[in-house]
Structure formats: structure tokens, C-alpha cells
């Protein structure tokens, strides 16, 4: 990760703490060549600017041995957009809800314990959530990049692009 407008040391600190925010100022200082106090001052300055917005433990419930990640695309009836948004935002299987461009469209991502539960739940949402005009859902089978979830994109030789030149 590199953030424009920050010097190399601040970027180095951010790269260290993004992987382990529990490191002490002294440990970070050893890695970047600064004193504990200098690291503390830099991190506090980035906190005040809103670059560092907090330190948290991220629990990924999707890492259980069984379960299915999914996305749902919803088009709501315009007069009922907020009601649909509220229903999706409080749904137990949906983890992220985004408003998108288009006519009252909402994008959701979630995790269900199995495909049977997911299928039944999506049917329930569609049939029992007033204001849904259209609903489409898909199961996710492969993650190629998820920076927030800690998965960096890795170019693999099995992914070949065909641009008409045999490459």
C-alpha cells in the first residue's frame, strides 16, 4: 500500500501496522529506523488527520469450514428504496450493503451456512421484503483480490489474457 501525500516513513509505518496493529511503538521503530517517541508522534499525527481511523480486531466468520459467500443485486421500487435498504442492512446473512449507480440499485455481500439456506433465504427476502422490484443473486466461488480481507492479488500463470495477438 502506498498513500500519495505521505512521506516514505509514514507509508512504511502504515504497511507495518496494516499487517499487525498490535505491534509496540518500539517494535515499529526498529523496523523503520525511528525511536519509539518518533513513531508515536507520527502515528498520532496520522490519527488526527484521519488517515489512521482506528485499531480493531477483524473477525472473519466466512473462514469457517462450511458456508457460502454470495452477492445480491437488488433494484428497489423508488418510493420504497429506504425500506428495502433498511431490511437488507439488518439481515442476518448480509455483511455489506452498498448503494450503487442505476435506478434504486443496491449491492449486498454476505455469507450463509450452506446453499440450501442461502436459496431459501433469498427467496424469503424476495417474497417478503416490500419494495423489491428485482433481485438477482450469485454465489462467489473464488477470491482473486480482497485487500480489506487481507487477500492480495497474485498474478497466476493459469490466467492468460487473449488480446488477439496470442498473448
Backbone as a ProteinNet text record, in pm:
[ID]
protein_1_A
[PRIMARY]
XXXXXXXXXXXXXXXXXXXXXXXXXXXXXXXXXXXXXXXXXXXXXXXXXXXXXXXXXXXXXXXXXXXXXXXXXXXXXXXXXXXXXXXXXXXXXXXXXXXXXXXXXXXXXXXXXXXXXXXXXXXXXXXXXXXXXXXXXXXXXXXXXXXXXXXXXXXXXXXXXXXXXXX
[TERTIARY]
84.9	0	89.3	52.7	124.3	20.6	30.5	-64.3	7.5	-41.3	14.2	2.2	100.5	95.9	160.9	197.4	269.7	413.7	503.8	643.4	667.4	787.2	820.8	810.2	850.4	844	700.5	611.7	471.2	410.8	441.5	392	446.9	572	632.5	563	534.8	463.7	326.4	254.2	120.6	125.9	225.6	238.3	268.4	342.1	372.9	248.6	177	62.4	-59.8	-68.1	-184.2	-181.6	-62.3	-49.8	-54.1	-19.8	-22.1	-29.1	-148.6	-168.4	-134.4	-102.4	-71.8	76.4	156.9	299.6	318.5	420.4	451.3	520.9	519.5	591.2	738.7	795.3	936.5	962	873.5	890.8	878.9	783.5	767.5	891.1	938.9	1058.3	1179	1195.4	1308.6	1301.2	1179	1163.1	1182.2	1150.4	1161	1280.8	1354	1472	1441.5	1335.8	1299	1287.2	1290.6	1269.6	1122.1	1096.3	958.5	876.2	933.6	863.7	833.4	928.3	906.6	793.6	790.3	682.9	548.4	544.3	421.1	371.9	461.2	423	368.9	434	388.6	251.3	232.1	104.1	-7.5	21.7	-79.4	-115.7	-17.1	-44.2	-133.8	-107.6	-191.9	-331.6	-343.7	-475.6	-553.7	-487.7	-553.9	-599.5	-523.8	-560.4	-668.1	-697.6	-798.1	-744.1	-613.3	-552.8	-561.5	-526.3	-548.3	-678.3	-777.7	-909.6	-940.5	-849.4	-872.7	-795.6	-801.9	-735.6	-841.6	-856.2	-962.7	-922.6	-993.1	-978.3	-1082.1	-1038.5	-1131.3	-1155.3	-1279.9	-1318.4	-1387.7	-1335.5	-1389.3	-1467.8	-1598.4	-1684.8	-1693.7	-1650.4	-1656.4	-1544.7	-1455.9	-1346.2	-1383.7	-1508.1	-1549.9	-1540.9	-1533.8	-1508.7	-1620	-1741.3	-1852.2	-1919.5	-1981.1	-2053.3	-2032.2	-2111.9	-2109.9	-2114.3	-2020.6	-2023.1	-2115.6	-2185.9	-2278.1	-2287.5	-2340	-2375.1	-2520.9	-2585.6	-2724.3	-2729.6	-2790.2	-2815.7	-2965.7	-3003.6	-3145.3	-3177.2	-3291	-3347.1	-3475.6	-3479.1	-3594.2	-3691.7	-3815.4	-3915	-3877.3	-3868	-3810.1	-3877.4	-4007.2	-4077.8	-4047.7	-3992.3	-3967.1	-3818.2	-3733.7	-3589.5	-3537.7	-3573.1	-3521	-3567.8	-3691.3	-3742	-3665.3	-3638.7	-3562.4	-3420.5	-3359.3	-3224.9	-3220.3	-3317.4	-3322.5	-3335.9	-3419.9	-3439.3	-3310	-3241	-3116.8	-3005.7	-3000.9	-2895.7	-2909.5	-3028.1	-3048.2	-3058.4	-3039.5	-3048.5	-2931.2	-2957.3	-2853.8	-2745.7	-2774.8	-2675.3	-2598.4	-2647	-2582.5	-2481	-2358.2	-2249.4	-2217.1	-2234.5	-2210	-2327.5	-2364.5	-2472	-2421.8	-2432	-2383.7	-2494.4	-2513.1	-2596.6	-2510.4	-2563.4	-2485.6	-2554.5	-2486.4	-2548.1	-2656.3	-2746.2	-2858	-2985.8	-3093.2	-3224.3	-3252.3	-3225	-3252.3	-3190.7	-3063.8	-2996	-2913.9	-2910.4	-2839.2	-2757.4	-2632.4	-2543.4	-2514.9	-2531.2	-2507.9	-2409.4	-2332.3	-2245.1	-2272.5	-2266.8	-2296.7	-2239.5	-2279.5	-2230.9	-2343.7	-2370.4	-2474.2	-2410.8	-2470.6	-2409	-2402	-2494.7	-2492.7	-2581.6	-2575.8	-2651.2	-2801.8	-2845.6	-2988.5	-3046	-2975.6	-3019	-3016.1	-2909.9	-2899.2	-3015.9	-3044	-3154	-3287.1	-3314.1	-3439.7	-3445.6	-3334.4	-3331.8	-3350.8	-3285.7	-3301.6	-3446.3	-3505.7	-3647.7	-3735.2	-3702.6	-3776.5	-3763.1	-3641.1	-3620.1	-3704	-3696.8	-3768.5	-3919.7	-3970.9	-4116.4	-4171.4	-4087	-4137.1	-4083	-4000.1	-3948.8	-4022.2	-4113	-4190.2	-4095.8	-4115.2	-4038.1	-3927.7	-3906.8	-3806.4	-3871.6	-3819	-3868.7	-3801.9	-3670.7	-3594	-3481.8	-3451.9	-3344.4	-3269.8	-3138.4	-3052.5	-2943	-2911.7	-2807.6	-2713.1	-2589.6	-2484.9	-2399.3	-2352.4	-2256.5	-2116.4	-2028.5	-1890	-1810	-1730.4	-1654.8	-1505.2	-1450.9	-1307.9	-1283.3	-1190.4	-1148.8	-1012.9	-1004.2	-877.6	-809.6	-889.1	-832.6	-935.6	-891.7	-975.1	-880.2	-846.9	-748.7	-797.7	-924.6	-977.2	-976.5	-994.6	-992.6	-854.1	-754.2	-616.8	-567.9	-645	-602.2	-550	-422.9	-364.8	-376.1	-391.8	-398.5	-264.2	-268	-146	-163.7	-78.8	-88	-48.7	-132.4	-106	-90	-0.8	25.9	-95.7	-188.5	-305.4	-406.9	-389.6	-478.5	-413.2	-458.3	-398.7	-503.4	-458	-544.4	-524.2	-631	-621.3	-660.8	-562.4	-591.1	-586.7	-596.2	-594.7	-455.7	-353.6	-215.2	-154	-237.8	-187.8	-127.2	-150.8	-95	-204.3
-116.8	0	123	221.8	348.5	459.3	555.8	667.7	793.4	851.9	977.8	1084.5	1171.2	1281.3	1249.9	1125.9	1088.2	1058.4	1085.3	1054.1	904.1	863.9	721	655.1	726.6	667.6	643.3	741.6	721.6	604.8	595.6	483.5	351.2	351.2	229.6	188.8	286.5	259.4	200.5	258.7	208.4	65.6	35.2	-101.2	-200.9	-157.8	-246.4	-270.2	-163	-180.3	-238.7	-230.3	-291.4	-442.7	-499.5	-643.8	-685.1	-591.3	-622.6	-492.3	-447.4	-320.8	-333.1	-451.5	-472.1	-452.8	-424.3	-401.9	-278.1	-280.3	-164	-57.5	65.8	174.1	138.4	72.9	32.8	-66.5	-166.6	-266.6	-203.5	-112.8	-43	41.1	111.2	194.7	116.6	-4.9	-89	-120.4	-140.8	-176.1	-57.3	64.4	181.4	270	238.6	316.5	446.2	445.2	563	524.2	625.4	599.9	571.4	513.9	486.7	615.7	722.9	851.5	908.2	896.9	948	871.8	740.2	659.3	699.6	713.9	753.1	887.6	984.8	1117.1	1110.1	1031.8	1018.3	951.4	847.1	777.1	865.3	939.6	1031.5	1139.1	1189.1	1289.2	1229.4	1103.2	1038.7	1011.2	984.6	968.2	1100.1	1210.7	1341.8	1380.5	1342.3	1372.2	1277.1	1171.8	1075.4	967.1	962.3	857.5	723.7	724.7	607.4	634.3	549.8	573.3	484.1	399.7	314.7	184.9	109.8	-19.6	-117.5	-225.8	-318.5	-461.8	-550.8	-692	-725.5	-783.3	-820.6	-969.4	-1005.3	-1145.7	-1184.2	-1281.6	-1322.3	-1451.1	-1437.7	-1554.3	-1641.3	-1588.5	-1667	-1770.9	-1774.5	-1870	-2003.7	-2018.7	-2148.3	-2250.8	-2376.3	-2479.2	-2492.6	-2462	-2471	-2336.4	-2312.6	-2189	-2137	-2038.2	-1988.3	-1835.3	-1774.1	-1629.1	-1600.7	-1488.5	-1456.6	-1306.2	-1269.8	-1130.6	-1127	-1019.3	-996.5	-858.4	-850.8	-723.5	-698.9	-585.6	-553.4	-423.3	-421.7	-296.7	-274.1	-162.1	-131.9	-40.3	-46.9	50	183.2	288.2	414	467.5	456.9	508.4	429	308.1	221	188.7	268.1	242.9	233.4	329	330.5	208.7	166.9	48.6	-77.5	-89.3	-204.4	-199.1	-81.9	-63.6	-102.6	-58.8	-92.1	-243.3	-308.4	-453.4	-528.2	-487.7	-555.5	-528.5	-406.4	-368.7	-441	-487.6	-558.7	-710.5	-758	-901	-975.6	-1089.3	-1161.7	-1223.7	-1252.4	-1313.9	-1212.7	-1091.4	-989.8	-913.3	-903.8	-839.3	-699	-672.7	-539.5	-500.7	-373.2	-319.6	-189.6	-178.2	-60.3	-8.2	122.8	184.7	202.2	173	182.2	273.1	299	376.6	292.9	359.2	289.2	328	274.1	308.1	235.7	302.5	248.3	110.4	98.7	-30.5	-41.4	-162.5	-192.8	-319.8	-316.8	-432.6	-482.9	-612.3	-672.1	-787.4	-807.9	-923.3	-991.2	-1122.7	-1191.4	-1330.3	-1399.1	-1533.4	-1614.3	-1730.5	-1820.3	-1954.6	-2029.6	-2155.6	-2262.6	-2259.2	-2358	-2308.9	-2378	-2333.7	-2347	-2448.5	-2467.9	-2351	-2312.6	-2199.1	-2071.1	-2052.1	-1932.4	-1923.5	-2031	-2031.9	-1998.6	-2062.2	-2037.2	-1892.7	-1842.8	-1707.6	-1601.4	-1619.4	-1523.1	-1523.7	-1639.6	-1647.5	-1576.3	-1594.5	-1527	-1374.9	-1328.2	-1183.7	-1129.4	-1197.7	-1150.5	-1148.7	-1252.3	-1264.7	-1184.2	-1147.7	-1084.7	-945.3	-891	-755.8	-664.2	-586.4	-494.2	-393.8	-370.2	-269.8	-324.3	-455.9	-512.7	-534.2	-464	-478.4	-597.2	-609.4	-716	-757.1	-886.2	-938	-1045	-1036.6	-1135.6	-1173	-1301.1	-1340.8	-1441.1	-1440.7	-1529.1	-1575	-1699.3	-1749.1	-1714.4	-1677.9	-1648.9	-1777.7	-1807.4	-1932.2	-1911.9	-1796.9	-1772.2	-1626.9	-1602.3	-1466.1	-1443.2	-1346.1	-1312.1	-1195.3	-1103.8	-990.5	-941.4	-923.7	-867.9	-800.1	-675.8	-605.2	-590.5	-555.8	-539.3	-670.7	-780.6	-911.1	-972.1	-899.5	-946	-1030.3	-1041.1	-1120.6	-1026	-1036.1	-953	-1027	-951.6	-1012.5	-1073.6	-1194.3	-1262.5	-1309.4	-1259.4	-1298.5	-1444.9	-1520.2	-1662.4	-1696	-1786	-1819.9	-1882.7	-1939.1	-2001.9	-1899.1	-1770.8	-1666	-1600	-1633.7	-1575.4	-1489.4	-1372.3	-1280.5	-1302	-1300.1	-1313.5	-1180.7	-1107.6	-978.3	-984	-1102.3	-1117.9	-1139	-1119.8	-1136.8	-1263.3	-1348	-1470.7	-1452.3	-1334.7	-1310.3	-1302.8
0	0	0	-82.3	-84.7	-91.8	-2.3	0.6	-44.2	-153.3	-204.1	-96.2	-86.6	8.7	142.1	163.6	285.6	249.4	342.2	313.9	326.5	288.9	284.8	422	528.1	662.6	707.7	684.3	721.4	643.5	514.8	435.3	486.4	527.9	581.8	712.6	798.1	924	894.4	800.9	767.1	715.2	633.7	582.5	693.3	793.2	905.6	990.5	1025.1	1115.5	1046.7	913.5	846.5	862	877.4	897.3	1043.3	1133.1	1275.3	1354.8	1382.9	1454.7	1603	1648.7	1789.8	1822.5	1722.5	1748.4	1835.4	1917.7	2001.5	1917.7	1967.9	1900.8	1886.7	1987.4	1983.1	1870.4	1856.9	1751.3	1613.2	1597.4	1469.3	1442.4	1545.3	1532.8	1485.8	1538.2	1496.7	1346.9	1296.9	1155.9	1062.1	1109.6	1021.5	1054.3	1160.9	1196.2	1269.6	1352	1431.3	1578.1	1663.6	1806.2	1832.6	1947.9	1990.6	1991.8	2043.9	2053.6	1915	1822.7	1686.6	1617.3	1635.4	1576.3	1637.1	1768.5	1837.6	1784.2	1769.9	1719.6	1577.1	1492	1353.6	1347.3	1427.3	1425.4	1481.4	1586.5	1641.6	1539.6	1463.9	1360.4	1251	1212.3	1110.8	1163.9	1294	1354.8	1349.3	1384.6	1383.2	1243.4	1141.3	1002.3	950	1024.6	981.2	889.9	871.3	788.3	860.9	988	1073	1146.6	1120.6	1178.5	1296.8	1332.4	1447.9	1436.3	1542.7	1550.5	1596.6	1523.1	1557.5	1529.5	1592.6	1563.6	1458.2	1349.2	1242.3	1252.9	1272.7	1283.8	1154.2	1086.1	958.1	974.2	991.2	1011.3	886.6	771.6	648.7	641.2	739.8	739.7	803.7	846.1	899.5	787.3	822.3	722.7	619.3	657.8	563.5	553.2	441.7	421.2	281.1	246.2	110.4	110.2	37.2	18.6	-99	-92.5	-200.2	-220.6	-337.4	-364.4	-408	-374.1	-415.9	-479.1	-596.5	-663.4	-657.1	-602.5	-584.5	-656.4	-722.3	-773.8	-695.4	-624.4	-539.3	-612	-571.7	-617.9	-554.2	-634.4	-587	-460.8	-449.4	-331.5	-205.7	-222.1	-107.3	-90.1	-154.1	-150.6	-7.1	77.9	214.9	294.9	274.6	344.5	303.1	173.2	123.9	180.2	175.6	229.9	377.4	455.8	598.2	619.8	539.9	553.9	522.6	416.9	379.1	480.2	531.4	626.5	759.9	792.5	919.2	900.9	778.3	750.3	813.4	874.3	948.2	860.7	734	647.3	563	553.3	470.8	554.6	503.8	577.2	526.7	398	342.2	253.8	260.3	177.1	115.9	-16.7	-88.7	-179.8	-180.6	-282.1	-405.4	-523.4	-646.3	-746.7	-856.2	-962.3	-1027.5	-1092.4	-1155	-1083.6	-1128.2	-1075.7	-944.2	-831.8	-697.2	-677.8	-711.5	-702.9	-575	-523.5	-400.4	-424	-381.9	-393.5	-252.3	-230.5	-98.9	-111.8	-5.9	3.3	136.3	136.4	260.5	267.9	372.1	399.9	462.8	407.5	458.9	493	585.1	628	519.4	421.5	313.4	198.8	85.8	-31.8	-12.5	58	80.6	162.2	266.7	348.5	266.9	188.8	105.1	7.9	-62.4	-158.8	-91.3	20.7	92	142.4	190.9	246.4	138.3	24	-85.3	-134.7	-145.3	-184.5	-81.3	46	151.7	137.8	118.5	101	-13.9	-126.6	-245.4	-223.2	-162.2	-145	-27.4	69.1	191	219.7	131.4	151.4	55.1	109.5	26.6	-38.7	-165.9	-236.1	-325.6	-324.7	-414.9	-550.6	-650.4	-787.7	-856.2	-835.9	-899.3	-805.6	-803.2	-718.8	-796.4	-793	-857.8	-759	-749	-655.6	-718.7	-664.8	-714	-597.4	-606.1	-507.6	-557.3	-466.3	-500.4	-487.6	-587.9	-585.4	-566.1	-608	-597.4	-562.6	-472.6	-440.5	-503.1	-592.7	-655.6	-586.2	-531.5	-458.7	-359	-234.7	-128.9	-31.5	-60.5	20.6	163.4	181.7	317	393.4	322.8	387.2	393.5	345.6	356.8	241.2	132.9	19.1	-87.7	-119.1	-224.7	-357.3	-464.2	-597.1	-632.5	-680.9	-721	-864.1	-952	-1092.1	-1103.6	-1166.8	-1180.5	-1327.7	-1357.4	-1496.7	-1563.1	-1486.4	-1547.1	-1596	-1559.2	-1606.3	-1727.3	-1843.2	-1963.7	-2032.9	-2075.1	-2145.9	-2294.5	-2369.4	-2512.6	-2574.1	-2626.4	-2686.8	-2839.6	-2892.9	-3036.9	-3094.9	-3015.6	-3059	-3001.2	-2945.1	-2886.5	-2748.9	-2686.5	-2553.5	-2451.6
[MASK]
+++++++++++++++++++++++++++++++++++++++++++++++++++++++++++++++++++++++++++++++++++++++++++++++++++++++++++++++++++++++++++++++++++++++++++++++++++++++++++++++++++++++

